[in-house]
Structures are given as structure tokens and as C-alpha cells.
Amino acid sequence: MFGVIQYGFPDPEREEKIMSVYATVGAIDSAKSNAFYNAVLAVIGWSKHQEFPGWCAYSEGGRGEGFVLWVCQPFNGEAASAGNGSMIGFMAKSRAEVDAFYGVAMASGAVDEGAPGARPHYGPNWYAAYMRDPAGNKIAIVFNG
């Protein structure tokens, strides 16, 4: 399951609407997937900001603003499956943060899809790592600076 939608919602503390974009990744085992995302996203300052049965939402600082990642069980009750060609990418603040994210991911059950390193074919400063979460969804962590 993968989707990207932009929407606006009112914030009771503000007069304007906050624009947000979200993506969903399917979870085969919600507890295992959420333990994975709790660990790896903490490296880049993200945390869970909303949860209900079968669904958890993560965002930078746990504020629920900007880009939001939902980890969820599919609505149709079928097993979650990773999309071919789909990937969620997160930005790191440094090469060290890419390395740390990758290390935590590997320790939390990720499958390696590309160890941290320079990817000059994407740009002169592109440093990234690629992995699959416990449900097989491909994720990237990138520093481009």
C-alpha cells in the first residue's frame, strides 16, 4: 500500500490551514513495523504523533506537520506487499546521520539494499543508504550537502 496525498487541515492554535503531505506503507506485523520505525525515525528527530488500531503516524518532531508517514495494515485485510519501484526517502542532516540511521535500521531488522556511501550518479554530494523495512517496503536515507 502506497499513497501520496496533499491536504489542508485546521489547527485550533492557528488561524491558517497547515499543508501536509503523507505516504502510507503497509505493515504485515504492526508491532514489528512500528518498533522498526520508532527506532530508525528517532535518529532523524521524527516520532509518532498519532495512533489507532492498525495505524501509526510519524512526523518530524512528532508535530504532525509537513510530510507524515503512516504505517498501517491494508484496509482490505490482505497481506501488505511492497510496491515495485516505490520508495520513501528521508533527508538526513549529515553523513553521520545517514550512517546512524542505517545502523539502527540494520539492528532493527531491515534488509540491506545499499550500504551508506556516495552516489555520484545522483549528484556530487549525494550520500545515501537504502534498506527494506520488516514488511519489505524500500526506504532511503539521504544527505545531499
Coordinates of C-alpha atoms in Angstrom, one line a residue:
M1 CA 0.0 0.0 0.0
F2 CA 1.5 3.3 -1.0
G3 CA -0.1 6.7 -1.5
V4 CA 0.8 10.4 -1.5
I5 CA -1.9 13.0 -0.9
Q6 CA -1.7 16.7 -0.1
Y7 CA -4.4 18.1 2.2
G8 CA -5.0 21.1 4.4
F9 CA -6.5 20.8 7.9
P10 CA -7.3 23.4 10.5
D11 CA -5.1 23.8 13.5
P12 CA -7.0 25.1 16.6
E13 CA -3.9 27.0 17.7
R14 CA -3.6 28.9 14.3
E15 CA -5.9 30.7 12.0
E16 CA -4.4 29.3 8.8
K17 CA -4.5 25.8 7.5
I18 CA -1.4 23.7 7.7
M19 CA -0.5 21.9 4.5
S20 CA 0.7 18.4 4.9
V21 CA 1.7 15.5 2.6
Y22 CA 1.6 11.9 3.7
A23 CA 2.6 8.5 2.4
T24 CA 1.5 5.1 3.7
V25 CA 3.5 1.9 3.9
G26 CA 1.8 -1.4 4.6
A27 CA 2.6 -3.4 7.7
I28 CA 2.4 -7.2 7.9
D29 CA 3.1 -7.2 11.6
S30 CA 2.1 -3.8 13.0
A31 CA 4.1 -4.2 16.3
K32 CA 7.2 -5.2 14.4
S33 CA 6.9 -2.5 11.8
N34 CA 6.2 0.2 14.4
A35 CA 9.1 -0.9 16.6
F36 CA 11.3 -0.5 13.5
Y37 CA 10.0 2.9 12.6
N38 CA 10.1 4.1 16.2
A39 CA 13.8 3.3 16.3
V40 CA 15.0 4.5 12.9
L41 CA 13.0 7.7 12.7
A42 CA 14.2 8.8 16.1
V43 CA 17.7 9.1 14.6
I44 CA 16.4 12.0 12.4
G45 CA 14.2 13.6 15.0
W46 CA 10.9 12.0 14.0
S47 CA 8.4 10.4 16.4
K48 CA 4.9 9.0 16.5
H49 CA 2.2 11.7 16.8
Q50 CA -1.0 9.7 16.2
E51 CA -2.0 6.1 16.7
F52 CA -5.1 4.0 16.5
P53 CA -5.6 0.2 15.9
G54 CA -3.5 -0.9 13.0
W55 CA -2.3 2.6 12.2
C56 CA 0.6 4.9 13.4
A57 CA 1.6 8.3 12.1
Y58 CA 5.2 9.6 12.3
S59 CA 6.4 13.2 11.6
E60 CA 9.4 15.4 12.3
G61 CA 9.3 16.3 16.0
G62 CA 6.0 14.4 16.3
R63 CA 4.2 17.6 15.3
G64 CA 2.1 16.1 12.5
E65 CA 3.1 18.9 10.1
G66 CA 4.8 18.7 6.8
F67 CA 5.5 15.2 5.5
V68 CA 3.8 12.4 7.5
L69 CA 4.5 8.7 7.3
W70 CA 1.6 6.3 8.1
V71 CA 2.4 2.7 8.9
C72 CA -0.7 0.7 8.5
Q73 CA -2.5 -2.6 7.9
P74 CA -4.2 -2.7 4.5
F75 CA -7.9 -1.8 4.5
N76 CA -8.8 -4.9 2.5
G77 CA -7.4 -7.3 5.2
E78 CA -5.0 -8.8 2.7
A79 CA -1.3 -9.1 3.4
A80 CA 0.8 -5.9 2.9
S81 CA 3.1 -6.0 0.0
A82 CA 5.9 -3.7 -1.1
G83 CA 5.4 -1.8 -4.4
N84 CA 7.9 -2.5 -7.2
G85 CA 9.5 0.9 -7.9
S86 CA 8.1 2.6 -4.7
M87 CA 10.4 4.0 -2.1
I88 CA 10.1 6.5 0.8
G89 CA 13.1 8.8 1.2
F90 CA 14.1 10.7 4.3
M91 CA 16.6 13.6 4.4
A92 CA 19.5 13.5 6.9
K93 CA 21.4 16.5 8.3
S94 CA 24.8 14.8 7.8
R95 CA 26.6 11.8 6.6
A96 CA 27.0 10.7 10.2
E97 CA 23.2 10.7 10.5
V98 CA 22.9 8.6 7.3
D99 CA 25.3 6.1 8.9
A100 CA 23.5 6.1 12.2
F101 CA 20.0 5.6 10.6
Y102 CA 21.4 2.7 8.6
G103 CA 23.0 1.1 11.6
V104 CA 19.8 1.4 13.7
A105 CA 17.8 0.0 10.7
M106 CA 20.0 -3.0 10.3
A107 CA 19.9 -3.7 14.1
S108 CA 16.1 -3.3 14.0
G109 CA 15.5 -6.0 11.3
A110 CA 16.0 -4.1 8.0
V111 CA 17.3 -5.8 4.9
D112 CA 20.2 -4.0 3.2
E113 CA 19.6 -2.5 -0.3
G114 CA 22.7 -0.4 -0.4
A115 CA 25.1 0.5 2.4
P116 CA 25.9 4.1 3.2
G117 CA 28.1 5.8 0.6
A118 CA 28.5 8.4 -2.1
R119 CA 26.2 8.1 -5.1
P120 CA 27.8 10.5 -7.5
H121 CA 25.4 9.5 -10.3
Y122 CA 22.7 11.3 -8.4
G123 CA 24.9 14.4 -7.7
P124 CA 28.3 15.4 -6.4
N125 CA 27.2 15.5 -2.7
W126 CA 24.6 12.7 -2.7
Y127 CA 25.4 10.3 0.2
A128 CA 22.7 7.7 0.9
A129 CA 21.8 4.3 2.2
Y130 CA 18.9 2.1 1.1
M131 CA 17.1 -0.7 3.0
R132 CA 13.8 -2.6 3.3
D133 CA 11.6 -2.4 6.4
P134 CA 10.2 -5.6 8.1
A135 CA 7.3 -5.6 5.6
G136 CA 9.6 -5.2 2.6
N137 CA 9.0 -1.5 1.9
K138 CA 12.0 0.2 0.4
I139 CA 13.3 3.3 2.3
A140 CA 16.2 5.6 1.7
I141 CA 18.1 8.0 4.0
V142 CA 19.9 10.8 2.1
F143 CA 22.3 13.6 2.8
N144 CA 22.8 16.0 -0.1
G145 CA 25.2 18.6 1.2

